[in-house]
PDB file of C-alpha atoms and ligand atoms in Angstrom:
ATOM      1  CA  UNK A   1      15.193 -31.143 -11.351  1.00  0.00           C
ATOM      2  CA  UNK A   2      18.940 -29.962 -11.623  1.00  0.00           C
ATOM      3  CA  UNK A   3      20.181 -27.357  -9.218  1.00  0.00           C
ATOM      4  CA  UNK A   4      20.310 -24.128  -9.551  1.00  0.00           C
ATOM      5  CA  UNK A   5      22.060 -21.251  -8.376  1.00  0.00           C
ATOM      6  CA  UNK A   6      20.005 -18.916  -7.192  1.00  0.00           C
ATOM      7  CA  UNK A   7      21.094 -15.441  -8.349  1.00  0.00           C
ATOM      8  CA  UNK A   8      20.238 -12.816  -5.216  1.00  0.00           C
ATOM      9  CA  UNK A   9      20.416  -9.454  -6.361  1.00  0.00           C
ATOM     10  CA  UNK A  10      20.444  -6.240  -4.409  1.00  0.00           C
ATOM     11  CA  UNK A  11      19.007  -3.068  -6.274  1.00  0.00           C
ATOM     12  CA  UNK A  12      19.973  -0.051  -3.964  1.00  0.00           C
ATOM     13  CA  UNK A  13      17.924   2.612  -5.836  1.00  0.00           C
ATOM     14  CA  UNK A  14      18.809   6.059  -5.463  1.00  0.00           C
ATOM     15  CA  UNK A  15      20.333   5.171  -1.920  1.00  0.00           C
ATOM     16  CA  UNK A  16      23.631   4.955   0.152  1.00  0.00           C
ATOM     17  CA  UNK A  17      26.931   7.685  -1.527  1.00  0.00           C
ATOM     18  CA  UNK A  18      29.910   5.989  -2.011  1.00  0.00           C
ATOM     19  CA  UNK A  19      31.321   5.897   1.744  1.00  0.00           C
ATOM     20  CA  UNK A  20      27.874   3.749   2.916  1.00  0.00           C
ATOM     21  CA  UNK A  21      28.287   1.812  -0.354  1.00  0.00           C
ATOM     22  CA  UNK A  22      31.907   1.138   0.673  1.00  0.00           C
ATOM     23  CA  UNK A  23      31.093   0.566   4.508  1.00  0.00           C
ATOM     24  CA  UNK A  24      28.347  -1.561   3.419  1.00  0.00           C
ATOM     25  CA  UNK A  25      30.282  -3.741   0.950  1.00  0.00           C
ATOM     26  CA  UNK A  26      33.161  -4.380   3.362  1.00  0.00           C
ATOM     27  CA  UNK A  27      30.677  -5.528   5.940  1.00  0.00           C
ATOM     28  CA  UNK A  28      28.664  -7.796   3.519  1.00  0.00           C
ATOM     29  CA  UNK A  29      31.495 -10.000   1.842  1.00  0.00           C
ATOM     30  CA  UNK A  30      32.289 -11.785   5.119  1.00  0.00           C
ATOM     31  CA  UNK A  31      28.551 -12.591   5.806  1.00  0.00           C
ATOM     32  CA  UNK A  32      27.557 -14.294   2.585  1.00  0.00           C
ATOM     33  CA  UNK A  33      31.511 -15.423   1.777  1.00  0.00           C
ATOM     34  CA  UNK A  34      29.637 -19.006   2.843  1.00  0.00           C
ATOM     35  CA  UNK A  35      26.809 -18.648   0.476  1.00  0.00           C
ATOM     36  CA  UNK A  36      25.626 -20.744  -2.420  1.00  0.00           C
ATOM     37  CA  UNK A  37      23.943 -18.218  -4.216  1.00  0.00           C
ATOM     38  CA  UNK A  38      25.075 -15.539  -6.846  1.00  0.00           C
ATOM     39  CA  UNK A  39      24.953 -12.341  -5.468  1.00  0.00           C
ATOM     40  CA  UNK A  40      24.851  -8.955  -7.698  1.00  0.00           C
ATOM     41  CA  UNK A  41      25.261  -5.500  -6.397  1.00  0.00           C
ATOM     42  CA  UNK A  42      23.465  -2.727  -8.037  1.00  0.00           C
ATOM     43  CA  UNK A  43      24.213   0.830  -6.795  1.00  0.00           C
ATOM     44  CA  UNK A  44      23.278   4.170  -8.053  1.00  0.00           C
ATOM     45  CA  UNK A  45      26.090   5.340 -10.937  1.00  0.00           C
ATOM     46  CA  UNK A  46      28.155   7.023  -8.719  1.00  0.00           C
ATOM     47  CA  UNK A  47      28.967   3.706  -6.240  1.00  0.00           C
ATOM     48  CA  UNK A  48      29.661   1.420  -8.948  1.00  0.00           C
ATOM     49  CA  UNK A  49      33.541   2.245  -8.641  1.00  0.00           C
ATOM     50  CA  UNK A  50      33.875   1.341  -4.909  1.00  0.00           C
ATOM     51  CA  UNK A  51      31.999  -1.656  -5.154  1.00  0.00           C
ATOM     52  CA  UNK A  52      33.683  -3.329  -8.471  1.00  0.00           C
ATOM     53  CA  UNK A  53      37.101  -2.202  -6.428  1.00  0.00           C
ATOM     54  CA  UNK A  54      36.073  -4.389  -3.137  1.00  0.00           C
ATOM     55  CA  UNK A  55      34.082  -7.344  -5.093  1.00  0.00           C
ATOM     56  CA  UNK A  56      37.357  -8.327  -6.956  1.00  0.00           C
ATOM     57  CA  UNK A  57      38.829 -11.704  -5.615  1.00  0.00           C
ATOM     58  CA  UNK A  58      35.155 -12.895  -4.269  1.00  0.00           C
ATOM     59  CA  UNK A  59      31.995 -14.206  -6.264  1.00  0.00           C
ATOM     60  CA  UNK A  60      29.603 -10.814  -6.688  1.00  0.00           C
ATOM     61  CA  UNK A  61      29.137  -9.085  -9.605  1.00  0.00           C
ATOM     62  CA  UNK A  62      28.365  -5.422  -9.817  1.00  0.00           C
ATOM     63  CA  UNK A  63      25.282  -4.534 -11.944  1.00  0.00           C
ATOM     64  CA  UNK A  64      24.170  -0.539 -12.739  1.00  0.00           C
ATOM     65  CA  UNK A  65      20.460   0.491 -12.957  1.00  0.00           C
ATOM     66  CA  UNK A  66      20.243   1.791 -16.599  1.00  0.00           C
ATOM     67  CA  UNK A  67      21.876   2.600 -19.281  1.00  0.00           C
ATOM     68  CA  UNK A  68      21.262   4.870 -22.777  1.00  0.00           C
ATOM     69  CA  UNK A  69      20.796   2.091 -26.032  1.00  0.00           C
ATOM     70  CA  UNK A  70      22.929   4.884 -27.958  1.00  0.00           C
ATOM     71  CA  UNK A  71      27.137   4.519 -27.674  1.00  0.00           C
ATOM     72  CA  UNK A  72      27.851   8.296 -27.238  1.00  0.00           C
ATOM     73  CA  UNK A  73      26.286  11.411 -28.493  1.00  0.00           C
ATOM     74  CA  UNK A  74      24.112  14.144 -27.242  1.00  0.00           C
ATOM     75  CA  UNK A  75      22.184  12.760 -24.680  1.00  0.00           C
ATOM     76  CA  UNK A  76      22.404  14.821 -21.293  1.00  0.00           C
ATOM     77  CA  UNK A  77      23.035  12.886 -18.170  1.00  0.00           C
ATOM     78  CA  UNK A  78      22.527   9.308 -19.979  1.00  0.00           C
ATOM     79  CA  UNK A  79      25.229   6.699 -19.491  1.00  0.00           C
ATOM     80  CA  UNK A  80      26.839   4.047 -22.218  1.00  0.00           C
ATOM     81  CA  UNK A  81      27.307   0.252 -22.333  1.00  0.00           C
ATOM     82  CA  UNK A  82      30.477   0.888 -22.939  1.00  0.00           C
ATOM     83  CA  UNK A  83      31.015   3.355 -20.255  1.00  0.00           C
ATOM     84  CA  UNK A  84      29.689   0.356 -18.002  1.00  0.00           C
ATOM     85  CA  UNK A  85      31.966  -2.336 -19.541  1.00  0.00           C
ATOM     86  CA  UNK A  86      35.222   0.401 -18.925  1.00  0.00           C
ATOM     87  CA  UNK A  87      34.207   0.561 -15.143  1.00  0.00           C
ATOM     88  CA  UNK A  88      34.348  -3.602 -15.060  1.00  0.00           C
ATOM     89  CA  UNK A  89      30.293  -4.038 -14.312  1.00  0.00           C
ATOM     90  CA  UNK A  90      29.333  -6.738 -15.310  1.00  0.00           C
ATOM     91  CA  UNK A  91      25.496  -6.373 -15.698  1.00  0.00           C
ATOM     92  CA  UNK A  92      22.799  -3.990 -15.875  1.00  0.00           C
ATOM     93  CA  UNK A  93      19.133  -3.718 -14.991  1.00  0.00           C
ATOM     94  CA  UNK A  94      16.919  -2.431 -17.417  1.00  0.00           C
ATOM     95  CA  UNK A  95      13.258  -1.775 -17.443  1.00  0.00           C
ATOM     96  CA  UNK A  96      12.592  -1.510 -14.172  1.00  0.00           C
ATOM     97  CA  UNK A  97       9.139  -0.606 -12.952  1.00  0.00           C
ATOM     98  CA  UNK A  98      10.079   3.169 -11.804  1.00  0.00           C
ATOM     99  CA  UNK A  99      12.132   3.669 -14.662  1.00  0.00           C
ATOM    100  CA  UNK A 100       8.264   3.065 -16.601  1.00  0.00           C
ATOM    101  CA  UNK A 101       6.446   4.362 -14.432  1.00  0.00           C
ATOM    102  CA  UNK A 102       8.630   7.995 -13.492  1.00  0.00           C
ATOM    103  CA  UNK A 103      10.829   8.343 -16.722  1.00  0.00           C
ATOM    104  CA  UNK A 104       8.378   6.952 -19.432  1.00  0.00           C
ATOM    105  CA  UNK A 105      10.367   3.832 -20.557  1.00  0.00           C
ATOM    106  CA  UNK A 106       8.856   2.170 -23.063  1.00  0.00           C
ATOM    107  CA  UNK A 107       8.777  -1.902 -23.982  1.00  0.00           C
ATOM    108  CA  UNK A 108      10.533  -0.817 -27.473  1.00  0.00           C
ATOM    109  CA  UNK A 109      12.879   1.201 -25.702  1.00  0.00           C
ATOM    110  CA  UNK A 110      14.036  -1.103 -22.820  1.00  0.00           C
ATOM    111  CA  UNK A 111      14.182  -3.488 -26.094  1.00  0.00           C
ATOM    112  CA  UNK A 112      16.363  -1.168 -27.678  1.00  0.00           C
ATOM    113  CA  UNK A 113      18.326  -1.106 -24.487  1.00  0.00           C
ATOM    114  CA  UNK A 114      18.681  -4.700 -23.347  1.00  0.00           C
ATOM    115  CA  UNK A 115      20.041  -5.437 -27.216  1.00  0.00           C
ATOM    116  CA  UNK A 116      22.881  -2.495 -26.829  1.00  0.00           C
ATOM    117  CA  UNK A 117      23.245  -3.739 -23.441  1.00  0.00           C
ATOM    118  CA  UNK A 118      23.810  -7.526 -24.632  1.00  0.00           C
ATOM    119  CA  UNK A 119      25.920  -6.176 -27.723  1.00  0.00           C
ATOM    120  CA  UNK A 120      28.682  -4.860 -25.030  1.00  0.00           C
ATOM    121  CA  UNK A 121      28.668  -7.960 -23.413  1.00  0.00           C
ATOM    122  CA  UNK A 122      26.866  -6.982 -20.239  1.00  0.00           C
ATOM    123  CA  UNK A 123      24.401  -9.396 -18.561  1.00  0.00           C
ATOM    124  CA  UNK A 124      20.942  -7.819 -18.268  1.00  0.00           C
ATOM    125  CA  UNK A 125      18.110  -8.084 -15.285  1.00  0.00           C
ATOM    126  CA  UNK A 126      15.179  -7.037 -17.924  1.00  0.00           C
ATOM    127  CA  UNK A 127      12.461  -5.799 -15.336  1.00  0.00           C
ATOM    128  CA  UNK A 128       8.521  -7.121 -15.974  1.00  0.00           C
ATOM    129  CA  UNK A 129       5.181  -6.879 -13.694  1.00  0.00           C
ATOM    130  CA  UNK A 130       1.739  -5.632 -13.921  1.00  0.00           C
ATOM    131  CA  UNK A 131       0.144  -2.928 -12.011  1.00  0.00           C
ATOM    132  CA  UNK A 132      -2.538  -3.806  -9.307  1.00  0.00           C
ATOM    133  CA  UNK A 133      -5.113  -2.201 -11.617  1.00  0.00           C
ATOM    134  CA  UNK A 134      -4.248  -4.661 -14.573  1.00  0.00           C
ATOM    135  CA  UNK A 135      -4.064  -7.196 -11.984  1.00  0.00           C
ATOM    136  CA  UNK A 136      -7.687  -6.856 -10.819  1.00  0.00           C
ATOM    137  CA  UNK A 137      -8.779  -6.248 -14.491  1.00  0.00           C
ATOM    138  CA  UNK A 138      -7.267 -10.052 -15.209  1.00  0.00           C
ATOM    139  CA  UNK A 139      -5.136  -8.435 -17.430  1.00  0.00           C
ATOM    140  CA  UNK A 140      -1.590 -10.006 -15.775  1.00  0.00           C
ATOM    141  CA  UNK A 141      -0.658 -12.246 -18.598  1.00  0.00           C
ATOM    142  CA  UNK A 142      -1.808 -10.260 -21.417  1.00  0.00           C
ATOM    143  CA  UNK A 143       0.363  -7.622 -19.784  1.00  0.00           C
ATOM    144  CA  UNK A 144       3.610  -9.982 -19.036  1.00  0.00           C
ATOM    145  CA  UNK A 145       3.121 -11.733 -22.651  1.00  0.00           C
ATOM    146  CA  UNK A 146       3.343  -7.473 -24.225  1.00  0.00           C
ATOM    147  CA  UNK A 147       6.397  -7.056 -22.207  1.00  0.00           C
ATOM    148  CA  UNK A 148       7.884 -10.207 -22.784  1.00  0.00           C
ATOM    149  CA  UNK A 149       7.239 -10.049 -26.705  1.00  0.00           C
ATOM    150  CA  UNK A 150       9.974  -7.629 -27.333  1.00  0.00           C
ATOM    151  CA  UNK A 151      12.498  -9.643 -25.657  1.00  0.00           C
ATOM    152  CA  UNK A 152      14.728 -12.521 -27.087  1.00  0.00           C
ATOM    153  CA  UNK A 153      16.242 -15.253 -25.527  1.00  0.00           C
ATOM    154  CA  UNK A 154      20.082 -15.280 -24.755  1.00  0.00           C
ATOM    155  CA  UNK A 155      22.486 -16.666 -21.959  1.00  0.00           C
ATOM    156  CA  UNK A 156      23.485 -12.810 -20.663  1.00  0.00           C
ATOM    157  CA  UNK A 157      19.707 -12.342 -20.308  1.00  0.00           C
ATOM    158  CA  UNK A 158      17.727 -12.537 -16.703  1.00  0.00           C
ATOM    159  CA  UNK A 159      13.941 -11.510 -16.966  1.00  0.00           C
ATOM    160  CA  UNK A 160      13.011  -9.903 -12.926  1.00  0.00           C
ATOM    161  CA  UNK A 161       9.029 -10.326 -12.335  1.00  0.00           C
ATOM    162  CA  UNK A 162       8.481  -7.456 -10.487  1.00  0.00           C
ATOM    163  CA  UNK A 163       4.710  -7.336  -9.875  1.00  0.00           C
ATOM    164  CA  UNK A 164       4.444  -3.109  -9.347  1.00  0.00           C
ATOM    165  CA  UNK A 165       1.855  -3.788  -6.644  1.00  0.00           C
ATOM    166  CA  UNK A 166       4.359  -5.659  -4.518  1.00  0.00           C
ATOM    167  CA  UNK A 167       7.118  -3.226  -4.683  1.00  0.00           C
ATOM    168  CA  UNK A 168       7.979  -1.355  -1.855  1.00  0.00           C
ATOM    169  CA  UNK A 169       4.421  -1.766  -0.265  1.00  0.00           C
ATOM    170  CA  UNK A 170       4.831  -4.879   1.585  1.00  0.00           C
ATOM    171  CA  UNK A 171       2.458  -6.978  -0.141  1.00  0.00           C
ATOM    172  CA  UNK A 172       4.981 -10.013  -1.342  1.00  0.00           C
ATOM    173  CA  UNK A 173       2.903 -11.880  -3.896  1.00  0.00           C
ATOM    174  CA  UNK A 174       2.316 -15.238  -2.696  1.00  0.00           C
ATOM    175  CA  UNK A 175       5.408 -18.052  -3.646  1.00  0.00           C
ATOM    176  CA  UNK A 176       1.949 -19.421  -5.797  1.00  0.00           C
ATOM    177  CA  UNK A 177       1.383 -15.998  -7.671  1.00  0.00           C
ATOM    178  CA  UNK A 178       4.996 -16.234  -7.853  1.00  0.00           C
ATOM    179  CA  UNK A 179       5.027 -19.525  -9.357  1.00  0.00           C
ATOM    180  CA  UNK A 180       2.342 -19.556 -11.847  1.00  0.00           C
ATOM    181  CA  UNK A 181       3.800 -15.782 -13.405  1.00  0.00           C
ATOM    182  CA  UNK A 182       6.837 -17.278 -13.273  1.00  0.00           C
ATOM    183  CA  UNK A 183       6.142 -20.522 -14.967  1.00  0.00           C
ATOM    184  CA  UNK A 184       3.637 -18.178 -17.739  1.00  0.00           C
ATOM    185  CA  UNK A 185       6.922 -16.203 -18.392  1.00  0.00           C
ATOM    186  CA  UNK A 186       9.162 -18.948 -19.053  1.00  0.00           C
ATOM    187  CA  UNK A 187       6.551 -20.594 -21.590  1.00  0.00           C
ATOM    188  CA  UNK A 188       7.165 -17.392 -23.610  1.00  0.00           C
ATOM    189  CA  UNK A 189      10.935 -17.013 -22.943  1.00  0.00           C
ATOM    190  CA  UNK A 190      13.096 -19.513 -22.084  1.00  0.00           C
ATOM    191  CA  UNK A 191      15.572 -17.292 -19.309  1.00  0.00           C
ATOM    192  CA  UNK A 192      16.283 -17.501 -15.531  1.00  0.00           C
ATOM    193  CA  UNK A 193      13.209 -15.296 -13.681  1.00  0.00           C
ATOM    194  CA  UNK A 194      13.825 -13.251 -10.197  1.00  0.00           C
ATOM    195  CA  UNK A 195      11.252 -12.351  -8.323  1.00  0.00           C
ATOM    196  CA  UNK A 196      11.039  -8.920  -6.676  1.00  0.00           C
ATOM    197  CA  UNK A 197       8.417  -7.085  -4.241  1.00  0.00           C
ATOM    198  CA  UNK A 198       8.955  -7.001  -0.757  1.00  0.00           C
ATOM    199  CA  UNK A 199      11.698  -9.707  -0.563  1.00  0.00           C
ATOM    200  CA  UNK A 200      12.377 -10.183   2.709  1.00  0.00           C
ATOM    201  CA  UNK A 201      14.341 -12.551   5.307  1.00  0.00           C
ATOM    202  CA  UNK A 202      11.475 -14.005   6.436  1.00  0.00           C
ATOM    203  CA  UNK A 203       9.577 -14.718   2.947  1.00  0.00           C
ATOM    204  CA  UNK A 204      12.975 -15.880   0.758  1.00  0.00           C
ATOM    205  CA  UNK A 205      13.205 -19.166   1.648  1.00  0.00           C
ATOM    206  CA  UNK A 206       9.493 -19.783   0.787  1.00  0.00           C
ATOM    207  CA  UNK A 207       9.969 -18.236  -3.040  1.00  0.00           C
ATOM    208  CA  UNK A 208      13.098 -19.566  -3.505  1.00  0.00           C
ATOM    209  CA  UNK A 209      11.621 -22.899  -3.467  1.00  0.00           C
ATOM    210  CA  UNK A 210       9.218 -22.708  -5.897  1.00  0.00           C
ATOM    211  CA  UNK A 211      10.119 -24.158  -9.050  1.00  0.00           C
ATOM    212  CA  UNK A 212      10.492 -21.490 -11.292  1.00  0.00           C
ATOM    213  CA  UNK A 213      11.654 -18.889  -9.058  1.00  0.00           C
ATOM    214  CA  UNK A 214      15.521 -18.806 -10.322  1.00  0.00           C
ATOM    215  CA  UNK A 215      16.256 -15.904  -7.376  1.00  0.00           C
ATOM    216  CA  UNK A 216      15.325 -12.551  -6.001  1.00  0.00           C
ATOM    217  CA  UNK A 217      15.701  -8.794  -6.953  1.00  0.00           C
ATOM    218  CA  UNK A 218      15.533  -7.211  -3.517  1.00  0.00           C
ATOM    219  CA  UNK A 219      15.114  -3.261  -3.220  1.00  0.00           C
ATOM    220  CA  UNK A 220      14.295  -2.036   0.749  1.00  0.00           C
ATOM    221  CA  UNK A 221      15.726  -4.915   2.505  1.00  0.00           C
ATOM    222  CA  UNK A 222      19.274  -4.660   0.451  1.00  0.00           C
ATOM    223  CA  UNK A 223      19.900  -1.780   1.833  1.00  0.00           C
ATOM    224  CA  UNK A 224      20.190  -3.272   5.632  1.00  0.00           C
ATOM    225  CA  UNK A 225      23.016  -5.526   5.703  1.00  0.00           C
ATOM    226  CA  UNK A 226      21.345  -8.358   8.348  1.00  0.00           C
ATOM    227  CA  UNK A 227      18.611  -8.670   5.790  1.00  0.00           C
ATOM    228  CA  UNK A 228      20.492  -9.034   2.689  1.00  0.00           C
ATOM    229  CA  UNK A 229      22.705 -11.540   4.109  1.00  0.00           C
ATOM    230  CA  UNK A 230      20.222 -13.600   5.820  1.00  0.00           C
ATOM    231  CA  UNK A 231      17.509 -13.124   2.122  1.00  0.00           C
ATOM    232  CA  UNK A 232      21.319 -14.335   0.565  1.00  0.00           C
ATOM    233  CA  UNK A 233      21.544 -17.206   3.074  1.00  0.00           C
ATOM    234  CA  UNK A 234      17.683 -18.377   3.047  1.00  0.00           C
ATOM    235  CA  UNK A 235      17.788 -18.168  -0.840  1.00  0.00           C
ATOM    236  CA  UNK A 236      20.594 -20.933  -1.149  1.00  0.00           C
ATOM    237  CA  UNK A 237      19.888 -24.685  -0.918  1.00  0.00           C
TER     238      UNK A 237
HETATM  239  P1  LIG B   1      11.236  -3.736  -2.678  1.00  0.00           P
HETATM  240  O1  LIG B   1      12.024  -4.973  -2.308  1.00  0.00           O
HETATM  241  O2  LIG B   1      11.592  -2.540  -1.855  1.00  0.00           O
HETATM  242  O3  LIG B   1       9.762  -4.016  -2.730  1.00  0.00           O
HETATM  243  O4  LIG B   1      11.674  -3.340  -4.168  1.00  0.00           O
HETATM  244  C1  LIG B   1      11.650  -4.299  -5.166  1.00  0.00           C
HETATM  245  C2  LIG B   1      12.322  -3.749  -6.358  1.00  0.00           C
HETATM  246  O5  LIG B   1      11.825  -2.839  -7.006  1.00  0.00           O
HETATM  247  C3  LIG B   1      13.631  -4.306  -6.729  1.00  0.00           C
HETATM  248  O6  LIG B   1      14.023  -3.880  -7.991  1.00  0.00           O
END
């Protein structure tokens, strides 16, 4: 199997203001300087500055949470690709779970989104996952193949399984749920796939080695720096 770099990403959510963002950065480069793995930073929009000003020289990237598909126009308190691109980010996350779930996000429109995205020449972490409902109801792949349908293949794309029934609750799938959604989604689309739910130092290692786990998209446990460095460490091999 050839070796990958696994591709750690930290998505802060609506958390830390830019002087914890800046604190936290300054405090995190010297702990994962050593590591093997790519790390990306994703703060709220108003942190992105900071951090793409103290990541220059080292290895991370700087990703935002969302983005509008349109390139300017009448849309109150959206943000462009190109307004992304002009702050040097280098990637964005789109279709995340609570983006669905609170701000009805659709498959067509994170579509829409990941294409303007793409266009601009950001990278994209395109977010996927059943619910525990669909889950029980055996309805995971017909779910991941629905979201997965609107996507297309290309090198700035990342696809994050994000199971929602794992995120932020503690319940980590298992690196063997992992695996096999991992392995389904990568029959459909041939990308890199994160995993994210309840990353944590002490489960990383164990999902990073499964074959088709390409890296992690880590939401609570970013936010400490002793986690994030040690998920960063325990993720490279
Ligand atoms: P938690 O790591 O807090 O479960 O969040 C996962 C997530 O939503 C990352 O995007």
């Amino acid at each position: 199997m050839p070796e990958r770099t696994p591709y750690i990403a930290a998505n802060w959510k609506m958390n830390k203001t830019v002087a914890e963002a800046a604190e936290f950065v300054d405090a995190l480069l010297p702990r994962i300087a050593a590591t093997q793995s790519d790390v990306v930073i994703c703060p709220p929009f108003t942190a992105l500055t900071p951090v793409v000003e103290r990541r220059y020289g080292t290895a991370v990237k700087v990703a935002a949470q969302n983005m509008h598909e349109e390139e300017a126009g009448a849309f109150t308190g959206e943000i462009s690709a190109a307004m992304l691109v002009e702050l040097d980010v280098e990637a964005v996350v789109l279709g995340h779970s609570e983006r669905r779930q609170f701000f009805g996000e659709t498959d067509e429109g994170v579509a829409r989104r990941v294409e303007a995205a793409l266009a601009q020449g950001l990278h994209v972490i395109a977010c996927i996952g059943e619910t525990e409902a669909e889950r029980e109801a055996g309805e995971t792949e017909e779910v991941l193949r629905r979201q997965v349908s609107v996507l297309e293949a290309d090198d700035g794309l990342v696809v994050a399984y994000e199971p929602v029934w794992a995120i932020g609750t503690g319940k980590t799938a298992t690196p063997a749920i992992a695996q096999q959604a991992h392995a389904f989604i990568k029959s459909l689309l041939d990308v890199p796939v994160l995993y994210g739910g309840s990353v944590k130092p002490d489960n990383a290692a164990e999902l990073a080695a499964q074959p088709d786990v390409d890296g992690a998209l880590v939401g609570g446990a970013s936010l400490d720096l002793e986690s994030f460095a040690a998920i960063c460490r325990a993720s490279s091999h």
